[in-house]
XYZ file of C-alpha atoms in Angstrom:
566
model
C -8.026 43.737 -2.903
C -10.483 42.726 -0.161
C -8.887 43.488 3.803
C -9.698 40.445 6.348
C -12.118 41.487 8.959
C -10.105 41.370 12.947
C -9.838 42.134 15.893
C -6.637 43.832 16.458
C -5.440 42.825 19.460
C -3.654 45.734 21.904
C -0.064 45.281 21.980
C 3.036 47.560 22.209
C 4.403 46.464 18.830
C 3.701 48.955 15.613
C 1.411 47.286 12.987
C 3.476 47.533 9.967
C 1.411 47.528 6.406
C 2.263 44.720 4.452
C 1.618 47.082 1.292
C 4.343 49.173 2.307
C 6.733 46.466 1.442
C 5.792 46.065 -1.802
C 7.650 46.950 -5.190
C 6.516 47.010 -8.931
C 7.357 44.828 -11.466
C 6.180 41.760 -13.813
C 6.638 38.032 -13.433
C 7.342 35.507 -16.063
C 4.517 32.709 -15.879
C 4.969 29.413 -17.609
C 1.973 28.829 -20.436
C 0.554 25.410 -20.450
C 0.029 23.119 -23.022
C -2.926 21.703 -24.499
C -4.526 19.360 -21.738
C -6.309 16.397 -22.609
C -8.985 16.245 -20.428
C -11.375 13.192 -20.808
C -14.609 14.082 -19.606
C -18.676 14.771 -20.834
C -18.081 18.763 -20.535
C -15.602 19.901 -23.187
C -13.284 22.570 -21.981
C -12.862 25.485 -24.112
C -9.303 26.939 -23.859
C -9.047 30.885 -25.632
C -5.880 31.110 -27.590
C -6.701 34.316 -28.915
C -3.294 35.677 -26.946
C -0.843 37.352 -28.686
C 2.648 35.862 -26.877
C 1.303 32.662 -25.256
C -1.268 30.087 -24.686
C -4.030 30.461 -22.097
C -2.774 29.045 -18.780
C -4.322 26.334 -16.554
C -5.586 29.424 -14.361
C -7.968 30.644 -17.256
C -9.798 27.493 -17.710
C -13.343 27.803 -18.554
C -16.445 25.620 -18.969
C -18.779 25.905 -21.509
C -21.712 25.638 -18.943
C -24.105 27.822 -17.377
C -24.563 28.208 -13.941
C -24.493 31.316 -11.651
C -20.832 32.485 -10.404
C -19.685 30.909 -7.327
C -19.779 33.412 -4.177
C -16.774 33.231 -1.771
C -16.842 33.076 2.074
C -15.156 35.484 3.887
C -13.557 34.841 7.182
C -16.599 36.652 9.286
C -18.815 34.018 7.476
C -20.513 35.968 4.922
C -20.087 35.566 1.374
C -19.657 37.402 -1.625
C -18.743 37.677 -5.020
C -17.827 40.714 -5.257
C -13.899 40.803 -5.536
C -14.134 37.950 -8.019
C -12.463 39.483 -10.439
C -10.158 41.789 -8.367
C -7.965 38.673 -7.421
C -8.085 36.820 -10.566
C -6.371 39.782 -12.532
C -10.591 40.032 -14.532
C -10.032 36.431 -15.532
C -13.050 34.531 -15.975
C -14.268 32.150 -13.482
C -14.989 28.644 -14.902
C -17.923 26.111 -13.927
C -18.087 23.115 -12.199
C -16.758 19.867 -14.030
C -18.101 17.724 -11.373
C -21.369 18.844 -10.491
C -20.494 18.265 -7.001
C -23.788 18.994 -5.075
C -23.510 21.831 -1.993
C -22.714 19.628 0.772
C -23.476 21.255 4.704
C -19.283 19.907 5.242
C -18.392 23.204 3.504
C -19.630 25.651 5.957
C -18.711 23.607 8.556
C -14.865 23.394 7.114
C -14.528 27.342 6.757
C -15.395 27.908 10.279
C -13.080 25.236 11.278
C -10.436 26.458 9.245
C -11.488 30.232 10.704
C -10.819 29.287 13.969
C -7.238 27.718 13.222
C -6.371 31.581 12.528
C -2.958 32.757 13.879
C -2.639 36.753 14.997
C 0.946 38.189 15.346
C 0.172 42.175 15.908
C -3.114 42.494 14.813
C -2.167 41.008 11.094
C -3.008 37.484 10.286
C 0.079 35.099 9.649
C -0.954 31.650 9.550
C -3.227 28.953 10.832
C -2.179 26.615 13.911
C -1.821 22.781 13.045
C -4.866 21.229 15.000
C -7.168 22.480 17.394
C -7.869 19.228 19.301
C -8.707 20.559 23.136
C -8.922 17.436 24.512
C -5.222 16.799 23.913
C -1.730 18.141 25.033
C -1.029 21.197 22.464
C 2.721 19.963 22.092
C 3.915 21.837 19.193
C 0.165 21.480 17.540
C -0.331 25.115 18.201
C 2.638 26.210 16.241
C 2.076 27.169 12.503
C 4.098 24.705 10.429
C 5.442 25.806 6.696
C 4.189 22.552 4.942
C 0.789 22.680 7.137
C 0.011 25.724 6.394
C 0.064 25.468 2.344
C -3.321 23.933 1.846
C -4.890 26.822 4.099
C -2.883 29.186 2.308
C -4.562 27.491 -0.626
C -7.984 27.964 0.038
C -7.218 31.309 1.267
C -6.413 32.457 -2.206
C -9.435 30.594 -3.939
C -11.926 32.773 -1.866
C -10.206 35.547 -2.550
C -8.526 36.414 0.554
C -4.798 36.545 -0.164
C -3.794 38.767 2.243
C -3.206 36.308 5.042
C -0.650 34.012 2.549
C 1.418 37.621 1.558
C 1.658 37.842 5.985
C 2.502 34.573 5.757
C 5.572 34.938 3.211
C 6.914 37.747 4.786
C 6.748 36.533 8.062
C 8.749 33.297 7.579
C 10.713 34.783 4.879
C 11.984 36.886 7.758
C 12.079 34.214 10.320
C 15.317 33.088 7.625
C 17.358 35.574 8.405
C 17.707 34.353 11.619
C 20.929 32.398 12.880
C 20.134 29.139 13.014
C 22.195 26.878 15.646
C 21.771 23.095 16.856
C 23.873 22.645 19.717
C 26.873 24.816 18.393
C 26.593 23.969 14.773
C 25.086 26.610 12.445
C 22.554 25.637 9.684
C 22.661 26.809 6.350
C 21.774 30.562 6.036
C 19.013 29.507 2.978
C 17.164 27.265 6.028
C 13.237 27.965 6.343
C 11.579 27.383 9.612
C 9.752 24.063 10.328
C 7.397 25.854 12.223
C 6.842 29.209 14.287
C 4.589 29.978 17.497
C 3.495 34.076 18.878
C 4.637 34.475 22.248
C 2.658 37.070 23.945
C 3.947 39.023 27.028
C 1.302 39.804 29.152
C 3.912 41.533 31.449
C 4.955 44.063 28.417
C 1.877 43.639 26.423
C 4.229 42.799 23.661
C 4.520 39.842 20.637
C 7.112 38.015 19.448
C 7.601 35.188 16.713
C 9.565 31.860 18.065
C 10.792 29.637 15.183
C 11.935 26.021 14.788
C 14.539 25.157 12.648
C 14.839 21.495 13.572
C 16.288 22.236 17.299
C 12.991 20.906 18.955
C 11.983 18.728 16.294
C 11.663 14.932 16.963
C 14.794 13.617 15.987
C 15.974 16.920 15.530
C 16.167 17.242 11.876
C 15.932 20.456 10.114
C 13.224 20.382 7.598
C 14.456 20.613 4.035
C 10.995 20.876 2.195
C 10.067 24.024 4.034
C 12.043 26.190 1.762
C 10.549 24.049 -1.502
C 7.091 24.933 0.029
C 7.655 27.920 0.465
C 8.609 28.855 -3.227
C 5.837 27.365 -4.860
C 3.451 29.159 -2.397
C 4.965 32.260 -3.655
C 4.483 31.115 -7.244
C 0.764 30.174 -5.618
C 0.085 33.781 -4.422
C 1.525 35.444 -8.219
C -0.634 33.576 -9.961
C -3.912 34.041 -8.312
C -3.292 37.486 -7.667
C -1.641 38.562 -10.717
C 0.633 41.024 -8.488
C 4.009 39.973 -9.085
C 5.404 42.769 -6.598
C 5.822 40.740 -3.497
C 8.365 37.899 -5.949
C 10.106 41.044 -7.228
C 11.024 42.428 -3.585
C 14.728 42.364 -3.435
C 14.183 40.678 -0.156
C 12.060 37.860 -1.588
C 14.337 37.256 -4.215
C 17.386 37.145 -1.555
C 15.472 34.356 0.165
C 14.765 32.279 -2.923
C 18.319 32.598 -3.970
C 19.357 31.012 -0.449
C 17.388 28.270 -0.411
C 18.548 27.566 -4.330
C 22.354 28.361 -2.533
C 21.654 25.313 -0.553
C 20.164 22.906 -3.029
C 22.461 23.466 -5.844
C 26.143 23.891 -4.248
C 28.556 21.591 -5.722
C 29.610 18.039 -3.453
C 30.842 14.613 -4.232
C 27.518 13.582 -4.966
C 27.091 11.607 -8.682
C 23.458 12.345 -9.005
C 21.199 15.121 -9.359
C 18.775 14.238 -6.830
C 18.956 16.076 -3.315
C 20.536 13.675 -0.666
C 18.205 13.879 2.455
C 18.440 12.456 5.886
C 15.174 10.715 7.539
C 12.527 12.645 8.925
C 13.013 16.040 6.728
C 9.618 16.162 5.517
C 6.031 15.101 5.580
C 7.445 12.089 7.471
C 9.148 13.702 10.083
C 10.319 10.198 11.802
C 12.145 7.437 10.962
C 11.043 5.730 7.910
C 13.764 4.618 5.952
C 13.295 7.696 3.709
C 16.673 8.527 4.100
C 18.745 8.718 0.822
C 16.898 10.576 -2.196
C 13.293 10.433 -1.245
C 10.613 10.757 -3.644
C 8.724 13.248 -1.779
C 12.172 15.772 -2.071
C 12.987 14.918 -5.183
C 9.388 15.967 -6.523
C 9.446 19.142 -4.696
C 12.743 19.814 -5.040
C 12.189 19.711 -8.926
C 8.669 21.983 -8.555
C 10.470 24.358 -6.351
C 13.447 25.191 -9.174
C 10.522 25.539 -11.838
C 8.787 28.022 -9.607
C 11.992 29.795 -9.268
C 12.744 29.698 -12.430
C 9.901 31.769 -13.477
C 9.932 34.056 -10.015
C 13.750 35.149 -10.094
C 14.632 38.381 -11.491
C 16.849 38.603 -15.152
C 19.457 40.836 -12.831
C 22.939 39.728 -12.766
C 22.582 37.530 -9.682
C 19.073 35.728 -11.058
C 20.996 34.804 -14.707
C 23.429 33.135 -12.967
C 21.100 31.250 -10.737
C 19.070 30.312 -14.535
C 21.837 28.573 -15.655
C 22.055 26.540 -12.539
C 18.853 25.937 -12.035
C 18.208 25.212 -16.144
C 21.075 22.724 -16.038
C 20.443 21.002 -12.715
C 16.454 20.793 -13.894
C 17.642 18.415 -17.500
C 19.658 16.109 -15.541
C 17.018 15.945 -12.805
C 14.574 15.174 -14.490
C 16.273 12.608 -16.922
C 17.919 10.917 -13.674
C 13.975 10.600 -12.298
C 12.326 9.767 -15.510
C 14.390 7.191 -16.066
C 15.887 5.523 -12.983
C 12.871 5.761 -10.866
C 9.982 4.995 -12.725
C 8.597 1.274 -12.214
C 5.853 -0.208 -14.503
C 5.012 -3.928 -15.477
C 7.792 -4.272 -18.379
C 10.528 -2.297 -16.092
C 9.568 -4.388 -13.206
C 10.640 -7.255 -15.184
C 13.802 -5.692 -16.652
C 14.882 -5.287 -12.734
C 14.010 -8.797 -12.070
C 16.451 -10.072 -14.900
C 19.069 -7.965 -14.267
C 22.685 -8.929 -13.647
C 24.969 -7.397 -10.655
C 28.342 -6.935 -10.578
C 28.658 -4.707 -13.728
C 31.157 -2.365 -14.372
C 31.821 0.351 -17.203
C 29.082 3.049 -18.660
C 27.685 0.231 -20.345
C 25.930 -1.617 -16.826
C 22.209 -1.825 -17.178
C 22.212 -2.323 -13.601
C 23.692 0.799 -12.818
C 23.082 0.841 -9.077
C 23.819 -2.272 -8.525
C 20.683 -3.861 -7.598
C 20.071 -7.232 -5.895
C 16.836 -8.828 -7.963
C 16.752 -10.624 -4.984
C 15.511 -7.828 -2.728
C 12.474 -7.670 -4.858
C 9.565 -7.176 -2.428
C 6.742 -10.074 -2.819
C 4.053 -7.451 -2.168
C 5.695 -5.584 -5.523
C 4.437 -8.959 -7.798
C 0.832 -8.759 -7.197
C 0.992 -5.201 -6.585
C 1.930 -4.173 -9.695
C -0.788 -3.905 -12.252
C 0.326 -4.455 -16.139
C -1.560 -1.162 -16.780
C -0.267 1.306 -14.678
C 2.993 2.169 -13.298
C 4.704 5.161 -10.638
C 8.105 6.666 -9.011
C 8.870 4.653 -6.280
C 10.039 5.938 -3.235
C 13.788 5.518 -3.167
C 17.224 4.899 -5.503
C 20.703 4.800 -4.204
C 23.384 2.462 -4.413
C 22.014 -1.347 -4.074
C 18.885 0.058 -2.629
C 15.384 0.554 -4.289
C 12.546 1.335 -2.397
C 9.590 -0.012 -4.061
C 6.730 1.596 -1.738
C 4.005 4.123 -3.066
C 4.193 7.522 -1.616
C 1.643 9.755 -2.942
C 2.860 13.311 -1.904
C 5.958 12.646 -4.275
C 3.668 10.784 -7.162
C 0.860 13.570 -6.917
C 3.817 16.590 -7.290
C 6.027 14.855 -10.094
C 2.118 14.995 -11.916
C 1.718 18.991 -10.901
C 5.346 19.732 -11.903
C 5.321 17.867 -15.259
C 8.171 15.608 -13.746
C 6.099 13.065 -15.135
C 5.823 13.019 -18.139
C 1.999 12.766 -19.789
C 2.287 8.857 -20.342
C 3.758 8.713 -16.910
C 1.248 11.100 -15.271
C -1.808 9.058 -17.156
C 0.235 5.682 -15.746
C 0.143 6.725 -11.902
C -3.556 7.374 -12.295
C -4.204 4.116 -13.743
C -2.316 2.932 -10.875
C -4.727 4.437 -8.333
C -7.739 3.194 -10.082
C -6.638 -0.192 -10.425
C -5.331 -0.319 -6.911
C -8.347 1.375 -5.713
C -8.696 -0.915 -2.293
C -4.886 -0.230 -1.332
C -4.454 3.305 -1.970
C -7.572 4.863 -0.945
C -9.842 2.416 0.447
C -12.611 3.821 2.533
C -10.914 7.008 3.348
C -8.564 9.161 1.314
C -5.617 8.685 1.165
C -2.925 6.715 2.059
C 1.005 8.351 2.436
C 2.430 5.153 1.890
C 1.743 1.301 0.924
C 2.390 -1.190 1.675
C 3.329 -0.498 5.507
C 6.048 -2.236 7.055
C 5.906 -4.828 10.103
C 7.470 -7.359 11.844
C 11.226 -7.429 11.890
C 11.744 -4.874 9.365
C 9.552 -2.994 11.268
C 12.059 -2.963 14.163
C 14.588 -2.405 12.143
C 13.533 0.598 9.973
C 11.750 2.755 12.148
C 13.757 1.569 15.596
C 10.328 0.078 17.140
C 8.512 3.381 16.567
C 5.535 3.003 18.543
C 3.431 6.172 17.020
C 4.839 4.106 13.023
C 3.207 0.670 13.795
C 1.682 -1.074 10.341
C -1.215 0.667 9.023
C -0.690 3.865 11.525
C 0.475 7.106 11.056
C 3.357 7.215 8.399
C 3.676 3.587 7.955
C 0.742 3.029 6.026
C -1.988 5.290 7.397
C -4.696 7.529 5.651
C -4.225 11.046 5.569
C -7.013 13.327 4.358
C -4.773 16.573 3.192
C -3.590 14.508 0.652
C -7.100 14.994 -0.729
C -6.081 18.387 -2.771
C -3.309 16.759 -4.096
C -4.851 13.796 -5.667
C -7.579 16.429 -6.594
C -5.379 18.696 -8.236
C -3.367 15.468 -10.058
C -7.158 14.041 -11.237
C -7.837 17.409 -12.948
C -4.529 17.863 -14.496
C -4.951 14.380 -16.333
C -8.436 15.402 -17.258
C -10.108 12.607 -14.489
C -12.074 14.517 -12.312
C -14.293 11.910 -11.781
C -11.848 9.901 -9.382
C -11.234 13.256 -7.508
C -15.370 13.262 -7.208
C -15.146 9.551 -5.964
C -12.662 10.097 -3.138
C -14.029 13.491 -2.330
C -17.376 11.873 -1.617
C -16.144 8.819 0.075
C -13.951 11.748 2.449
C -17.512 12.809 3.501
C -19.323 10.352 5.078
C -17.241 10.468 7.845
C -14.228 13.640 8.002
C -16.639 15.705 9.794
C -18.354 13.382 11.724
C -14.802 12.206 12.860
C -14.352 15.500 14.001
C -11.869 16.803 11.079
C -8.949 14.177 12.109
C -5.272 14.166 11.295
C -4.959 10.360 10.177
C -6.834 7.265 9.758
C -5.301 3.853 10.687
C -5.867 0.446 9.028
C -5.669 -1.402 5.570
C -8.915 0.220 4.218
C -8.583 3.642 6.475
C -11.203 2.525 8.496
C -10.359 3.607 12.180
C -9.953 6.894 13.702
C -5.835 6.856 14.273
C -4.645 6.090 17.581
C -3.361 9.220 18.192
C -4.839 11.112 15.955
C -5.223 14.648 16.859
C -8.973 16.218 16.142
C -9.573 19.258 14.131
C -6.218 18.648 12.355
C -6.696 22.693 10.192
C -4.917 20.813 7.244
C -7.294 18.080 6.781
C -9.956 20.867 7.052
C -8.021 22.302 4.448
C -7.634 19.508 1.849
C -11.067 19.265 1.786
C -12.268 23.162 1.431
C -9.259 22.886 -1.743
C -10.187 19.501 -3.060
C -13.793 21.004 -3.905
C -13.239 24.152 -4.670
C -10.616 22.882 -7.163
C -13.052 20.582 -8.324
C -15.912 23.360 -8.797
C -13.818 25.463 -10.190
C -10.746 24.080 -12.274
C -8.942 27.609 -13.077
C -7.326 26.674 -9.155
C -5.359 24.133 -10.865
C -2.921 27.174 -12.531
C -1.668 28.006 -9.183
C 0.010 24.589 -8.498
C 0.585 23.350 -11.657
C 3.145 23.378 -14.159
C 2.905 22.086 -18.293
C 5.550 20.542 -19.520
C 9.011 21.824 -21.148
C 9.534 19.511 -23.971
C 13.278 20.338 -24.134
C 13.523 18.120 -20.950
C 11.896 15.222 -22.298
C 14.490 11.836 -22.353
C 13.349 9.334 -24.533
C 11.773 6.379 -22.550
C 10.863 3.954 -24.739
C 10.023 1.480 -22.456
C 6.648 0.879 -20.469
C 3.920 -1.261 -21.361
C 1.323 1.481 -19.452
C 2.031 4.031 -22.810
């Protein structure tokens, strides 16, 4: 395994080896099932396996070109660990014939640069690096931020950083966590975490945030989701299962199940959430069981499923998580999928109905139809929408929580092949000039007022309400491949460079068509550098895909017989 080149910077604090942590053992991996991929370039997928089917990760293409090199983080490159970190898999070909752009060197140094130090060892990359701004909490490194970084860490072969990165936060857990006298959950992962240095002592420490300095001050409750999958990331791409088998990784994974999975008076499997607990850390009217949770939430519990040990502790958190994962995923298949002929259903529906025999189980006002949902709508195509509680459905697109419910296999295939007719029908809305939006349509006016309290950072098209944000890139990437169109990945990827790095690598893009620089946008956002170094490298090489994507268990499968997109 290839060591990161640095500087290790004098301090008074030992520099513990990461190896020294590690134990031996094996993890479980899920196969995949036979994908379906619609394209000139067959793929050929070896079944010549004794207990299982090849998984995505050992996807080849039957065409010859010379093996991509990797960049290291001094700037050279190399191919010469190749194999090393893809346990002597072999590396598949382009699908895209994407032609080398200069964006890509440019994006590595960027993304070099974002590089956070804590005792000589890297541990993570900052949010932005925008100079001509007020750092804020920009320079911290944030859970969620960090997992596309972590991602293209581990395509070029340099996992180290992401195992520093697990063990760092993993620790940062075990802190108490208070809010002004009331203690968090003990399973609680860190929004975010800053080094302090003490020039006085010469000495480093780690600061977290658990919500306590957040705006709004809401503890983030997809940190711990993120940070399962990335360990499920790292496993797969390095083949070392060690680092999932320490007993203090699996002590961490079974807190954060602890706090997803205790019993309440809730009816539903979903996760109840408050606003401003994720990606859209402000007001939003994402309060209630938001897409975006429910998504990761249901990735998170696959990952685990497959990462926790078969000890006495881990079969009794299989059970949980086995149940809680059929009614999840027959509560989302069915209750918050929207296409043409369901559309209509909800537009006839009665209210007022009582007994296990309601249609209109939540009590839905066809009234509150949007107008935007009509023409929106396509009568090929279909996607979760955002939002289902009591009387309420929230009809807006997010794509986060669409582009994971495709990864996971939440989705079902028909469903997964529906949200990407979606996108290519609504082209204009979704992605417009610049990749991609969060959200659509974006809210204004009175509603405006009302929903996000006259946010003035949320206006229409900005920001969360509407705006264009370029990470999202890797996900819609990663979806495209999965449902075997790479070709709309190659369309958005191009369209993301004739301007991200002329823009200066920005955090958001505001207007209808993603047109303008946002408002305040910082520069050098390390994420959006990110999506885009993991968005082509995915693209390049499709055997990426394995690490954040799941096939489908047919044993959770409802039977949804309606949808005119199938």
């Amino acid at each position: 395994m290839p060591s990161i080149p640095m500087e290790t910077p004098k301090t008074n604090g030992s520099i513990r080896d990461a190896n020294s942590l590690f134990t031996t053992g094996e993890t479980e991996e899920l196969d995949f099932s036979k994908l379906n991929m619609k394209q000139t370039r067959p793929l050929n997928i070896d079944r010549q396996r004794s207990c299982d089917e090849r998984s995505l990760t050992e996807l080849t293409v039957s065409v010859s070109s010379p093996r991509p090199s990797f960049r290291n983080l001094d700037g050279t490159r190399t191919t010469d660990h190749l194999d090393s970190t893809r346990s002597g898999l072999n590396t598949p070909l382009s699908l895209s014939f994407l032609e080398p752009h200069p964006m890509v060197g440019e994006a590595w140094d960027a993304l070099k640069r974002s590089l956070v130090f804590f005792r000589g060892q890297p541990v993570g990359t900052i949010a932005a690096l925008d100079h001509t701004e007020e750092a804020l909490n920009y320079n911290q490194v944030f859970v969620r931020d960090f997992f596309p970084s972590a991602l293209a860490f581990l395509m070029n072969g340099e996992p180290e950083i992401v195992k520093n990165f697990l063990l760092k936060t993993l620790r940062l857990q075990s802190w108490e966590k208070k809010i002004d006298r009331f203690k968090l959950g003990e399973g609680v992962m860190p929004a975010s975490f800053k080094v302090l240095q003490d020039p006085v002592r010469n000495y480093e420490t780690l600061i977290a945030d658990f919500g306590e300095s957040a705006i709004g001050r809401v503890a983030p409750v997809d940190s711990g989701f993120w940070w399962i999958i990335l360990l499920r990331a790292y496993t797969k791409s390095t083949g070392d299962s060690s680092l999932a088998d320490m007993p203090e990784c699996q002590k961490g994974m079974r807190l954060i199940l602890s706090l997803c999975l205790s019993e309440g008076f809730d009816t539903f499997p979903t996760l109840l959430c408050a606003d401003g607990c994720c990606m859209i850390d402000r007001r939003m009217g994402v309060y209630g069981y938001p897409i975006e949770i429910q998504a990761l939430f249901f990735m998170s519990l696959r990952c685990a499923l497959h990462l926790l040990k078969q000890d006495d502790e881990g079969k009794e958190f299989h059970e949980r998580i086995v149940k809680r994962l059929h009614a999840l995923s027959y509560h989302m298949r069915s209750y918050f999928w929207l296409d043409f002929q369901q559309l209509n259903v909800i537009y006839r529906y009665k209210t007022e109905e009582y007994s296990h025999t309601a249609v209109n189980k939540f009590n839905v006002i066809p009234d509150s139809l949007p107008d935007w949902l009509f023409d929106f709508m396509p009568t090929r195509g279909g996607y979760f929408i955002g939002n289902v509680s009591p009387a309420k459905m929230d009809f807006r697109w997010f794509c986060l929580g669409n582009c994971i419910a495709i990864l996971s296999s939440l989705a079902t295939p028909e469903q997964s092949a529906a949200i990407m007719d979606l996108i290519e029908e609504r082209w204009e809305e979704l992605v417009g000039e610049m990749p991609l939006k969060i959200c659509y349509p974006a809210i204004e006016g009175h509603e405006w007022r009302i929903v996000t309290g006259c946010d003035p950072k949320n206006t229409r098209w900005s920001y969360h309400n509407g705006g264009t944000w370029p990470v999202l890139l890797w996900l819609l990437t990663a979806a495209c491949i999965k449902t075997g169109r790479p070709q709309i990945a190659r369309r958005a990827i191009e369209l993301s460079e004739v301007r991200l790095l002329r823009d200066g690598w920005p955090e958001y893009y505001d207007g209808k068509l993603g047109r303008y620089v946002g408002k305040q946008s910082r520069k050098f956002q390390t994420w959006s550098v990110a999506g885009y170094l993991v968005s082509r490298m995915m693209l390049e090489d499709p055997s990426h895909l394995g690490m954040v994507a799941l096939e489908e268990d047919k044993q959770m499968r409802p039977l949804i017989k309606r949808s005119a997109s199938f």
